[in-house]
Each structure stands twice: as structure tokens, then as C-alpha cells.
Coordinates of N, CA and C in Angstrom, one line a residue:
X1 N 100.8 123.0 110.3 CA 101.5 123.5 109.4 C 102.7 122.5 108.8
X2 N 102.9 122.8 107.4 CA 103.8 122.0 106.7 C 105.1 122.8 106.6
X3 N 105.8 122.5 107.2 CA 107.5 123.3 107.2 C 108.3 122.9 106.0
X4 N 109.1 123.8 105.6 CA 109.9 123.5 104.6 C 109.1 122.7 103.3
X5 N 108.3 123.4 103.2 CA 107.2 122.8 102.1 C 107.0 123.9 101.0
X6 N 106.6 123.4 99.9 CA 105.9 124.5 98.8 C 104.8 124.5 98.7
X7 N 104.1 123.5 99.1 CA 102.7 123.0 99.1 C 102.2 122.3 100.2
X8 N 101.1 122.0 100.4 CA 100.7 120.8 101.7 C 101.2 119.7 101.1
X9 N 101.3 118.7 102.2 CA 101.6 117.1 101.9 C 103.1 116.9 101.6
X10 N 103.8 118.4 101.7 CA 105.5 118.2 101.5 C 105.8 118.6 102.8
X11 N 107.3 118.4 102.9 CA 107.9 118.9 104.3 C 107.7 118.2 105.3
X12 N 107.6 118.8 106.4 CA 107.5 118.2 107.8 C 106.3 118.9 108.4
X13 N 105.2 118.1 108.8 CA 104.0 118.7 109.6 C 104.3 118.9 110.9
X14 N 103.7 120.0 111.4 CA 104.1 120.6 112.9 C 102.7 120.8 113.2
X15 N 102.4 120.5 114.8 CA 101.5 121.3 115.4 C 101.9 122.5 116.1
X16 N 101.1 123.6 116.1 CA 101.4 124.7 116.9 C 100.2 124.9 117.8
X17 N 100.4 125.0 119.2 CA 99.5 125.5 120.1 C 99.9 126.7 120.8
X18 N 99.1 128.0 120.5 CA 99.3 129.2 120.7 C 98.7 129.2 122.3
X19 N 99.4 129.5 123.2 CA 98.7 129.6 124.5 C 98.5 130.7 125.2
X20 N 98.4 131.6 124.6 CA 98.3 133.1 125.2 C 99.5 133.4 126.2
X21 N 99.1 133.7 127.5 CA 100.3 134.1 128.2 C 100.6 133.4 129.4
X22 N 100.0 132.0 129.3 CA 100.2 131.2 130.5 C 100.2 129.9 130.2
X23 N 101.5 128.9 130.5 CA 101.7 127.7 130.5 C 100.8 126.7 130.8
X24 N 100.3 125.6 130.1 CA 99.4 124.6 130.5 C 100.5 123.5 131.2
X25 N 100.2 122.7 131.9 CA 100.9 121.3 132.4 C 101.9 120.7 131.4
X26 N 103.0 120.1 131.7 CA 104.0 119.4 130.9 C 103.1 118.2 130.5
X27 N 102.3 117.7 131.6 CA 101.7 116.3 131.2 C 100.4 116.5 130.2
X28 N 100.0 117.8 130.2 CA 98.9 118.0 129.2 C 99.5 118.4 127.9
X29 N 100.8 119.0 128.0 CA 101.3 119.1 126.8 C 101.8 117.9 126.1
X30 N 102.2 116.9 126.7 CA 102.8 115.5 126.4 C 101.6 114.8 125.7
X31 N 100.3 114.9 126.4 CA 99.3 114.2 125.6 C 98.6 114.7 124.7
X32 N 98.6 116.2 124.5 CA 98.3 116.9 123.2 C 99.0 116.2 121.9
X33 N 100.5 116.4 122.4 CA 101.6 115.9 121.1 C 101.4 114.7 120.7
X34 N 100.8 113.8 121.8 CA 100.8 112.2 121.4 C 99.5 112.4 120.9
X35 N 98.5 113.0 121.1 CA 97.1 113.0 120.5 C 97.4 113.3 119.0
X36 N 98.2 114.5 118.6 CA 98.5 114.9 117.4 C 99.3 114.2 116.5
X37 N 100.2 113.1 117.3 CA 100.9 112.2 116.5 C 101.8 112.7 115.3
X38 N 102.3 113.8 115.5 CA 103.2 114.3 114.8 C 104.6 114.2 115.2
X39 N 105.7 114.6 114.2 CA 107.0 114.4 114.8 C 107.5 115.5 115.8
X40 N 106.9 116.8 115.9 CA 106.9 117.6 117.0 C 105.4 118.6 116.9
X41 N 105.1 119.1 118.1 CA 104.0 119.9 118.5 C 104.7 120.9 119.3
X42 N 104.7 122.4 118.8 CA 105.1 123.5 119.5 C 103.9 124.2 120.1
X43 N 104.7 124.5 121.7 CA 103.7 125.3 122.2 C 104.4 126.5 122.5
X44 N 103.7 127.6 122.3 CA 104.1 128.9 122.3 C 103.3 129.9 123.6
X45 N 104.1 130.7 124.4 CA 103.6 131.7 125.1 C 104.1 132.7 125.0
X46 N 103.2 133.9 124.8 CA 104.1 135.3 124.9 C 104.4 135.9 126.0
X47 N 105.8 136.4 126.1 CA 106.4 137.2 127.3 C 106.9 138.5 127.0
X48 N 106.0 139.6 127.0 CA 106.6 140.9 126.4 C 106.6 140.6 124.9
X49 N 107.6 141.3 124.7 CA 108.2 141.4 122.9 C 108.6 140.0 122.4
X50 N 109.0 138.9 123.3 CA 109.3 137.8 122.7 C 108.2 136.5 123.1
X51 N 108.7 135.3 122.5 CA 107.7 134.1 122.6 C 108.7 133.1 123.0
X52 N 108.2 132.5 124.3 CA 108.7 131.2 124.9 C 108.0 130.1 124.1
X53 N 109.0 129.4 123.9 CA 108.4 127.9 122.8 C 109.1 126.6 123.4
X54 N 108.4 125.7 123.6 CA 108.7 124.3 123.8 C 108.1 123.2 122.9
X55 N 108.8 122.3 122.6 CA 108.5 121.2 121.6 C 108.5 119.7 122.1
X56 N 107.2 119.0 121.9 CA 107.1 117.7 122.1 C 106.9 117.0 120.9
X57 N 107.4 115.7 121.1 CA 107.3 114.5 120.3 C 106.3 114.0 120.7
X58 N 105.7 112.4 120.3 CA 104.7 112.0 120.6 C 104.9 111.5 122.1
X59 N 106.4 111.1 122.2 CA 106.7 110.3 123.6 C 107.5 111.2 124.4
X60 N 108.3 112.7 124.2 CA 109.3 113.3 125.1 C 109.1 114.6 124.5
X61 N 109.8 115.5 125.6 CA 110.2 117.0 125.3 C 111.5 116.9 124.4
X62 N 111.7 117.8 123.5 CA 113.1 117.7 122.9 C 113.5 119.1 123.3
X63 N 115.0 119.3 123.1 CA 115.5 120.7 124.0 C 115.6 121.6 122.5
X64 N 115.4 121.3 121.1 CA 115.4 122.4 120.1 C 114.6 121.7 118.8
X65 N 114.0 122.4 118.1 CA 113.2 121.9 117.1 C 113.0 123.0 115.9
X66 N 113.8 122.5 114.9 CA 113.8 123.5 113.9 C 112.4 123.8 112.8
X67 N 111.7 122.9 112.6 CA 110.6 122.7 111.7 C 109.5 123.3 112.4
X68 N 109.4 122.9 114.1 CA 108.4 123.3 114.8 C 108.3 124.6 115.0
X69 N 109.8 125.4 115.0 CA 109.9 126.9 115.1 C 109.5 127.4 114.0
X70 N 109.7 126.9 112.7 CA 109.5 127.6 111.6 C 107.8 127.4 111.5
X71 N 107.0 126.4 112.1 CA 105.7 126.5 111.8 C 105.1 127.4 112.8
X72 N 105.8 127.4 114.0 CA 105.1 128.6 115.0 C 105.2 130.0 114.5
X73 N 106.3 130.3 113.8 CA 106.5 131.5 113.3 C 105.8 131.8 112.0
X74 N 105.3 131.0 111.2 CA 104.4 130.8 110.2 C 103.0 131.7 110.6
X75 N 102.6 130.7 111.9 CA 101.4 131.2 112.4 C 101.1 132.5 112.9
X76 N 102.2 132.9 113.5 CA 102.3 134.4 113.9 C 102.2 135.5 112.7
X77 N 103.0 135.0 111.8 CA 103.1 136.0 110.9 C 101.6 136.0 110.1
X78 N 101.0 134.8 109.8 CA 100.1 134.6 108.7 C 98.5 134.6 109.7
X79 N 98.6 134.3 110.9 CA 97.3 134.0 111.6 C 96.9 134.7 112.9
X80 N 98.0 135.3 113.3 CA 97.9 135.7 114.8 C 98.4 137.4 114.9
X81 N 97.8 138.1 113.5 CA 98.1 139.5 113.5 C 99.4 140.1 114.0
X82 N 100.6 139.4 113.8 CA 101.8 139.7 114.1 C 102.4 140.6 113.1
X83 N 102.9 141.8 113.0 CA 103.1 142.9 112.1 C 104.4 142.9 111.8
X84 N 105.4 142.5 112.6 CA 106.8 142.5 112.3 C 107.5 141.7 111.5
X85 N 108.6 141.7 111.1 CA 109.0 140.6 110.0 C 110.1 140.0 110.8
X86 N 110.1 140.1 112.0 CA 111.3 139.3 112.8 C 110.7 138.7 114.0
X87 N 110.8 137.6 114.3 CA 110.0 137.3 115.5 C 111.2 136.5 116.4
X88 N 111.2 136.6 117.8 CA 112.3 136.4 118.8 C 111.5 135.1 119.6
X89 N 111.9 134.0 119.8 CA 111.6 132.7 120.4 C 112.7 132.4 121.5
X90 N 112.4 132.0 122.7 CA 113.3 131.9 123.7 C 112.8 130.5 123.8
X91 N 113.9 129.6 124.1 CA 113.9 128.1 124.3 C 114.8 127.7 125.2
X92 N 114.6 127.6 126.7 CA 115.8 127.3 127.5 C 116.5 128.3 127.8
X93 N 117.7 128.2 127.5 CA 119.0 129.0 127.4 C 119.1 129.8 125.9
X94 N 118.7 129.2 125.0 CA 118.7 129.6 123.5 C 117.6 130.6 123.1
X95 N 118.3 131.4 122.0 CA 117.7 132.8 121.7 C 117.5 132.2 120.3
X96 N 116.3 132.0 119.7 CA 116.1 131.9 118.1 C 115.2 132.8 117.4
X97 N 115.7 133.1 116.3 CA 115.0 134.2 115.6 C 114.6 133.5 114.3
X98 N 113.4 134.3 114.0 CA 112.9 133.9 112.5 C 112.5 135.1 111.7
X99 N 112.8 135.4 110.6 CA 112.7 136.5 109.6 C 111.7 136.1 108.5
X100 N 110.9 137.3 108.3 CA 110.0 136.8 107.0 C 110.8 137.9 105.7
X101 N 110.7 137.2 104.9 CA 111.0 138.0 103.4 C 110.0 137.4 102.5
X102 N 108.7 137.9 102.3 CA 107.6 137.7 101.5 C 107.3 136.2 102.1
X103 N 107.4 134.9 101.0 CA 106.8 133.8 101.7 C 108.2 132.9 102.0
X104 N 109.3 133.3 102.2 CA 110.7 132.9 102.6 C 110.9 133.2 104.1
X105 N 111.1 132.0 105.1 CA 111.1 132.1 106.6 C 112.5 131.7 106.6
X106 N 113.6 132.5 107.3 CA 114.8 131.9 107.9 C 114.9 132.0 109.2
X107 N 115.5 130.9 109.5 CA 115.6 130.6 111.0 C 116.9 131.2 111.3
X108 N 117.4 131.6 112.4 CA 118.6 131.9 112.8 C 119.0 131.2 114.2
X109 N 119.7 130.2 114.2 CA 120.0 129.2 115.5 C 121.4 129.2 115.6
X110 N 121.7 129.0 117.2 CA 123.2 128.6 117.4 C 123.7 127.3 116.6
X111 N 124.8 127.2 115.9 CA 125.5 126.4 115.7 C 125.9 125.3 116.6
X112 N 125.8 123.9 116.2 CA 126.1 123.0 117.2 C 127.4 122.8 117.2
X113 N 128.1 122.0 117.9 CA 129.5 121.6 118.1 C 129.6 120.3 117.3
X114 N 130.5 120.0 116.5 CA 130.6 118.7 115.9 C 131.9 118.1 115.8
X115 N 132.1 117.0 116.4 CA 133.4 116.4 116.3 C 133.5 114.9 115.7
X116 N 134.6 114.4 115.0 CA 134.7 113.2 114.5 C 134.9 112.2 115.7
X117 N 134.3 110.9 115.7 CA 134.3 109.8 116.9 C 134.7 108.7 116.3
X118 N 135.3 107.7 117.1 CA 135.6 106.2 116.8 C 134.2 105.5 116.8
X119 N 134.1 104.8 115.6 CA 132.8 103.8 115.3 C 132.9 102.7 116.4
X120 N 133.7 102.5 117.1 CA 133.7 101.5 117.9 C 132.6 101.4 118.8
X121 N 131.6 100.7 119.0 CA 130.5 100.7 119.9 C 129.2 101.4 119.4
X122 N 129.3 102.0 118.0 CA 128.1 102.5 117.3 C 127.3 101.3 117.0
X123 N 126.1 101.6 117.1 CA 125.1 100.7 116.7 C 125.1 100.4 115.0
X124 N 125.4 99.3 114.6 CA 125.2 99.0 113.4 C 123.8 98.6 113.1
X125 N 123.2 99.8 112.3 CA 121.6 99.9 111.9 C 121.4 100.2 110.7
X126 N 122.2 100.0 109.6 CA 122.1 100.7 108.5 C 122.6 99.6 107.4
X127 N 122.1 99.6 106.4 CA 122.4 98.5 105.1 C 123.7 99.0 104.5
X128 N 123.9 100.2 104.5 CA 125.2 100.9 104.2 C 126.2 101.0 105.0
X129 N 127.5 101.1 104.8 CA 128.5 101.3 106.0 C 128.7 102.8 105.7
X130 N 128.8 103.6 106.7 CA 129.3 104.7 106.9 C 130.7 105.1 106.3
X131 N 131.3 106.0 105.9 CA 132.7 106.2 105.6 C 133.2 107.2 106.7
X132 N 132.4 108.0 107.5 CA 132.8 108.5 108.6 C 131.9 108.8 109.7
X133 N 132.2 108.7 111.1 CA 131.4 109.0 112.0 C 131.6 110.1 112.7
X134 N 130.7 110.9 112.9 CA 130.6 112.2 113.9 C 129.6 112.4 114.7
X135 N 129.6 113.4 115.6 CA 128.6 113.4 116.4 C 128.3 115.2 116.8
X136 N 127.1 115.4 117.2 CA 127.1 116.7 117.9 C 126.5 116.5 119.3
X137 N 125.5 117.7 119.8 CA 125.4 117.6 121.1 C 124.2 116.4 121.4
X138 N 123.2 116.4 120.4 CA 122.2 115.5 120.7 C 122.0 114.3 119.5
X139 N 122.8 114.4 118.6 CA 122.9 113.4 117.5 C 124.0 112.7 117.0
X140 N 124.0 111.5 116.4 CA 125.0 111.2 115.7 C 125.1 111.6 114.3
X141 N 126.2 111.6 113.5 CA 126.0 112.2 112.3 C 126.9 111.2 111.2
X142 N 126.5 110.5 110.3 CA 127.2 109.5 109.9 C 127.3 109.7 108.2
X143 N 128.5 110.0 107.5 CA 128.6 110.6 106.3 C 128.7 109.0 105.5
X144 N 127.9 108.9 104.5 CA 127.8 107.9 103.6 C 128.5 108.4 102.1
X145 N 128.9 107.5 101.6 CA 129.7 107.5 100.3 C 129.1 108.3 99.2
X146 N 127.7 108.2 99.1 CA 127.1 109.0 98.0 C 125.8 109.3 98.2
X147 N 124.8 110.3 97.4 CA 123.6 110.3 97.5 C 122.7 109.3 97.5
X148 N 123.0 108.5 96.4 CA 121.9 107.3 96.2 C 121.8 106.3 97.4
X149 N 123.2 106.2 98.3 CA 123.1 105.3 99.2 C 122.4 106.0 100.7
X150 N 122.2 107.4 100.5 CA 121.3 107.8 101.5 C 119.8 107.8 101.2
X151 N 119.8 108.0 99.9 CA 118.1 107.9 99.5 C 117.9 106.2 99.7
X152 N 118.7 105.3 99.3 CA 118.4 103.9 99.4 C 118.3 103.4 100.9
X153 N 118.9 103.9 101.8 CA 119.4 103.1 103.2 C 118.2 102.7 103.9
X154 N 118.0 101.7 104.2 CA 117.0 101.3 105.3 C 117.8 101.0 106.5
X155 N 117.0 101.6 107.5 CA 117.4 101.7 109.1 C 116.8 100.7 109.9
X156 N 117.3 99.9 110.5 CA 116.7 99.0 111.6 C 116.4 99.9 112.9
X157 N 115.4 100.0 112.7 CA 114.7 100.9 114.0 C 114.9 100.5 115.3
X158 N 114.6 99.2 115.6 CA 114.8 98.7 116.9 C 116.1 98.9 117.5
X159 N 117.6 98.5 116.3 CA 118.6 98.8 116.9 C 118.8 100.4 117.3
X160 N 118.5 101.0 116.1 CA 118.4 102.9 116.4 C 117.8 103.3 117.5
X161 N 116.7 102.7 118.0 CA 116.3 103.0 119.3 C 117.0 102.8 120.4
X162 N 118.4 102.3 120.5 CA 119.1 101.4 121.7 C 120.3 102.7 121.7
X163 N 120.4 103.7 120.7 CA 121.7 104.6 121.0 C 121.4 105.4 122.0
X164 N 122.6 106.0 122.6 CA 122.3 106.8 123.7 C 122.2 108.3 123.6
X165 N 122.1 108.8 122.2 CA 121.8 110.1 121.9 C 120.4 110.1 121.2
X166 N 119.8 111.4 120.8 CA 118.3 111.5 120.3 C 118.4 111.0 119.2
X167 N 119.1 110.9 118.2 CA 118.6 110.6 116.6 C 120.0 110.4 116.1
X168 N 119.8 109.9 114.8 CA 121.0 109.8 113.8 C 120.8 110.5 112.6
X169 N 121.8 111.2 112.1 CA 121.6 111.7 111.0 C 122.5 111.2 109.8
X170 N 122.0 110.9 108.7 CA 122.6 110.6 107.8 C 123.0 111.2 106.5
X171 N 124.1 111.4 105.9 CA 124.4 112.4 104.8 C 125.5 112.0 103.9
X172 N 125.5 112.7 102.7 CA 126.4 112.5 101.5 C 126.2 113.6 100.9
X173 N 127.6 113.9 100.0 CA 127.4 115.1 99.0 C 126.5 114.5 97.9
X174 N 126.0 115.7 97.5 CA 124.7 115.5 96.6 C 125.3 115.2 95.4
X175 N 124.5 114.4 94.4 CA 124.9 114.4 92.7 C 123.7 115.0 92.1
X176 N 122.6 115.4 92.7 CA 121.6 115.9 92.1 C 122.0 117.7 91.8
X177 N 121.5 117.9 90.7 CA 122.1 119.3 90.3 C 121.3 120.2 91.2
X178 N 121.8 121.4 91.5 CA 121.3 122.2 92.4 C 121.4 122.2 93.9
X179 N 121.8 121.1 94.3 CA 122.0 120.9 95.8 C 123.6 120.4 95.9
X180 N 123.9 120.8 97.4 CA 125.3 120.6 97.8 C 125.3 119.3 98.5
X181 N 124.3 119.2 99.3 CA 124.4 117.7 99.8 C 122.9 117.4 100.3
X182 N 122.8 115.9 100.9 CA 121.4 115.4 101.4 C 121.6 114.9 102.7
X183 N 120.5 114.4 103.0 CA 120.5 114.1 104.6 C 119.2 113.3 105.0
X184 N 119.1 112.3 105.8 CA 117.9 111.9 106.5 C 118.4 111.9 108.1
X185 N 116.9 111.7 108.8 CA 117.0 111.7 110.1 C 116.3 110.7 110.7
X186 N 116.9 109.9 111.8 CA 116.0 108.7 112.1 C 116.3 109.0 113.6
X187 N 115.0 109.0 114.2 CA 114.8 109.2 115.8 C 114.0 108.3 116.5
X188 N 114.1 106.9 116.3 CA 113.0 106.0 117.0 C 113.0 106.1 118.8
X189 N 114.2 106.5 119.1 CA 114.4 106.7 120.5 C 113.4 107.7 121.1
X190 N 113.2 109.0 120.4 CA 112.2 109.8 120.9 C 110.9 109.9 120.1
X191 N 110.6 108.8 119.5 CA 109.4 108.5 119.1 C 109.0 108.8 117.6
X192 N 110.1 109.2 116.9 CA 110.2 109.7 115.5 C 111.0 108.7 114.5
X193 N 110.3 107.5 113.8 CA 111.0 106.7 113.1 C 112.1 107.4 111.9
X194 N 111.2 108.1 111.2 CA 112.3 108.9 110.5 C 111.3 110.5 110.2
X195 N 112.1 111.4 110.5 CA 111.8 112.8 110.4 C 111.8 113.2 109.3
X196 N 110.5 113.6 108.7 CA 110.6 114.1 107.1 C 111.6 115.2 106.7
X197 N 111.6 116.5 107.7 CA 112.6 117.3 107.2 C 112.8 118.0 108.6
X198 N 114.2 117.8 109.2 CA 114.8 118.2 110.5 C 115.5 119.5 110.5
X199 N 115.0 120.6 110.8 CA 115.7 121.8 110.8 C 116.9 122.0 111.6
X200 N 116.6 121.6 112.7 CA 117.9 121.5 113.9 C 118.8 120.7 113.3
X201 N 118.8 119.6 112.7 CA 119.7 118.8 112.3 C 120.9 119.7 111.4
X202 N 120.5 120.6 111.0 CA 121.3 121.4 109.9 C 122.3 122.5 110.9
X203 N 122.2 122.3 112.2 CA 123.1 123.2 112.9 C 124.4 122.5 113.1
X204 N 124.2 121.0 112.5 CA 125.4 120.1 112.9 C 125.8 120.1 111.0
X205 N 124.8 119.7 110.5 CA 125.1 119.6 109.1 C 125.9 120.6 108.3
X206 N 125.4 121.8 108.4 CA 125.9 123.0 107.9 C 127.4 123.4 108.4
X207 N 127.9 123.3 109.6 CA 129.3 123.5 110.0 C 130.1 122.8 109.4
X208 N 129.6 121.3 109.3 CA 130.6 120.1 108.7 C 130.7 120.2 107.2
X209 N 129.8 120.5 106.4 CA 129.7 120.5 104.9 C 130.1 121.9 104.4
X210 N 130.0 123.2 105.3 CA 130.4 124.2 104.8 C 132.1 124.5 105.1
X211 N 132.4 123.9 105.8 CA 134.1 123.6 106.0 C 134.5 122.6 105.0
X212 N 134.0 121.5 104.7 CA 134.3 120.5 103.8 C 134.3 121.1 102.3
X213 N 133.4 121.9 102.1 CA 133.1 122.4 100.8 C 133.6 123.7 100.7
X214 N 134.2 124.6 101.7 CA 134.8 126.0 101.6 C 133.9 126.8 101.2
X215 N 132.3 126.9 101.6 CA 131.3 127.5 101.1 C 130.4 127.9 102.3
X216 N 130.0 129.2 102.3 CA 129.4 129.8 103.5 C 127.7 129.5 103.1
X217 N 127.5 129.3 101.8 CA 126.2 129.4 101.4 C 125.9 127.9 100.7
X218 N 124.8 127.0 101.2 CA 124.8 125.9 100.4 C 123.3 125.5 100.2
X219 N 122.9 124.5 99.5 CA 121.3 124.1 99.3 C 121.6 122.6 99.5
X220 N 120.4 122.3 100.5 CA 120.3 120.8 100.9 C 119.0 120.3 100.9
X221 N 119.0 119.2 100.7 CA 117.6 118.4 100.6 C 117.5 117.3 101.5
X222 N 116.6 117.3 102.3 CA 116.0 116.0 103.5 C 115.2 115.1 102.7
X223 N 116.1 114.1 102.0 CA 115.5 113.2 101.1 C 114.6 111.9 101.6
X224 N 113.6 112.3 102.5 CA 112.7 111.4 103.3 C 111.6 111.4 102.3
X225 N 110.5 110.6 102.4 CA 109.6 110.3 101.4 C 108.7 111.6 101.2
X226 N 108.6 112.5 102.1 CA 108.0 113.7 102.1 C 108.9 114.6 101.3
X227 N 110.2 114.9 102.1 CA 111.1 115.8 101.3 C 110.9 117.1 101.8
X228 N 112.0 117.9 101.5 CA 112.0 119.3 101.9 C 113.5 119.8 101.2
X229 N 113.6 120.8 100.9 CA 114.6 121.9 100.3 C 114.9 122.9 101.5
X230 N 116.2 123.2 101.7 CA 116.7 124.0 102.7 C 117.6 124.9 102.0
X231 N 117.6 126.2 102.6 CA 118.8 127.0 101.9 C 119.4 127.7 103.2
X232 N 120.7 127.5 103.1 CA 121.7 127.5 104.4 C 122.7 128.5 104.3
X233 N 123.0 129.3 105.3 CA 124.2 130.0 105.7 C 125.0 129.8 106.8
X234 N 126.1 129.8 106.6 CA 127.0 129.5 108.0 C 127.4 130.9 108.5
X235 N 127.1 131.3 109.6 CA 127.4 132.6 110.1 C 128.5 132.4 111.1
X236 N 129.2 131.5 110.9 CA 130.2 131.4 112.2 C 129.3 130.7 113.5
X237 N 129.0 131.3 114.3 CA 128.5 130.6 115.6 C 126.9 130.7 115.3
X238 N 126.4 131.1 114.3 CA 124.9 131.0 114.1 C 124.8 130.4 112.5
X239 N 123.7 129.5 112.5 CA 123.5 129.0 111.3 C 122.1 129.7 110.8
X240 N 122.1 130.1 109.4 CA 120.7 130.4 109.2 C 119.9 129.3 108.3
X241 N 119.1 129.1 108.3 CA 118.2 128.1 107.9 C 116.9 128.4 107.1
X242 N 116.7 128.5 105.8 CA 115.6 129.3 105.2 C 114.7 128.3 104.5
X243 N 113.4 128.3 104.5 CA 112.5 127.4 103.8 C 111.1 128.2 104.0
X244 N 110.4 127.6 103.4 CA 108.5 128.0 103.2 C 107.7 127.1 104.0
X245 N 106.8 127.6 104.7 CA 105.8 126.8 105.4 C 104.4 127.1 104.9
X246 N 103.5 126.3 104.8 CA 102.0 126.4 104.4 C 101.3 125.9 105.6
X247 N 99.8 126.4 105.6 CA 99.0 126.1 106.3 C 98.1 125.0 106.1
X248 N 97.9 123.8 106.5 CA 97.1 122.9 106.4 C 95.9 122.7 107.1
X249 N 96.1 123.1 108.3 CA 94.8 122.9 109.2 C 94.8 123.9 110.3
X250 N 93.5 124.7 110.4 CA 93.2 125.7 111.7 C 92.1 124.8 112.6
X251 N 92.6 124.6 113.8 CA 91.3 124.1 114.7 C 91.3 124.5 116.1
X252 N 90.5 123.9 116.9 CA 90.3 123.9 118.3 C 90.6 122.6 119.0
X253 N 91.3 122.6 120.2 CA 91.1 121.5 121.2 C 90.1 121.6 122.0
X254 N 89.7 120.8 122.3 CA 88.3 120.5 123.5 C 89.2 119.8 124.7
X255 N 88.9 120.1 125.9 CA 90.0 119.6 127.0 C 88.9 119.7 128.2

């Protein structure tokens, strides 16, 4: 599935493995994710009226993934005969919702906490110098001077792999008409050199930019090579992240 995409070969590709009502082993899920070699592969088990979900990069399991959840919802809405327009996923202690409005899917995720930090000790791995340094639970968030710097940034992946968190988000206010801000995401430590579109990153980005711009609804673009557009709403302790998804491939795994 291609998440946050208008058509195939855009947005962020994710694998989705529907496992029925029983989990396979962690080791097998990690091997499947490694074989898929996508940013994330989502694994889903039905538990009554809700769906338990886990996500693996090619190298590790991650605690939350937006585009993988969007892809999983797309599978159930379009290929698994799921008749409702809202689906509930359980991921550890988090409850995640996805609603369907025609071809637009909306993630409803908990907002992350974000706070400003001292740059001392931060790995210097970009060719432009950030003007502010922030962080959330799992990622650093660096504010750049303008959109063009975000687009033109080159990341030293070897240096970026040595950080103590999962990844680094870089972001700036947008100059492109119709957008409020842009971002990119680098996570070589967890096996993702650059993530094309990172839904969960907006649980940090949206609280920051919503407060800065004094707006509860914003439009953002992740300006990776594949790229993707996201429609965002700040709901206090929850963030709504909307986008489209398309089916690229349906297949079977033989083990």
C-alpha cells in the first residue's frame, strides 16, 4: 500500500500482513519486515471488535507508525470486507482510530509531548544549521530557517545513526502556496535512512506549528523524494492526520 498518496509510487509504501486472530513469532515478523525492506510492515490481529497492530522496520519493532496504520485501515476498508467507516487499532497502551470519508482516511492519534532543548551535545549531521532544537518522546525535531533549506538538506546518515532517539525530524514554515509547513524525517538508527512520509511525526509537528501559527487546522507536506500531503487538526490531546492511500500489490507469503 502507498500511504499519503494520490496514486501509486507516491507517499510512503507500507506492507500489511493480516494474521487472522493469532500472532506469529516476533522473530518471524522481523524477518518478513526485513524481506519486504520497506520503512514499516504492519502486522494485524483481530480481537473482537478491535484490531491489535504492530509495526516493524527492516531492523527493529517501533512503538507507533502513522503510515502503516493508514495502510492497514485501507486494507480492511477496501479488501477485507470491513463494513464500518471507523476502525479501532490497539498498539500497546495506545488506542488509535481511523475513519473513512469516501477516499480520505483520517488517523486519530494521541498528541506527543514536545519541548525545547539545549543543542549542546546534539549530533551535527546536517549541512544547514537549525535555528531551534526540540524533541518529543522518540524523535528530535529541528527547526530550520526556511522551506528551501528543508528541501535541500543533506543528512550525514552515519552521524545521524549515533543519536540516542529513534529519528530526527527537520521542519520549517512553508513558502509554497497552500501549505503551512514542510518536513522531512531521518531514522538510520532504526533502519530508515529517510522516511518518505511519517504520519506519527505529526503528533509532534502539529502541536508545535499549531501553537506557533495559532491555527487548529494546517496543511503540511513531507518533502522527501516521493513526497506526500497531510491535512491536520489539533484536537488538544489528540491529533487528526488525514490523507489518502492506494493499493499497489496484493500477494501471499510462503513460509
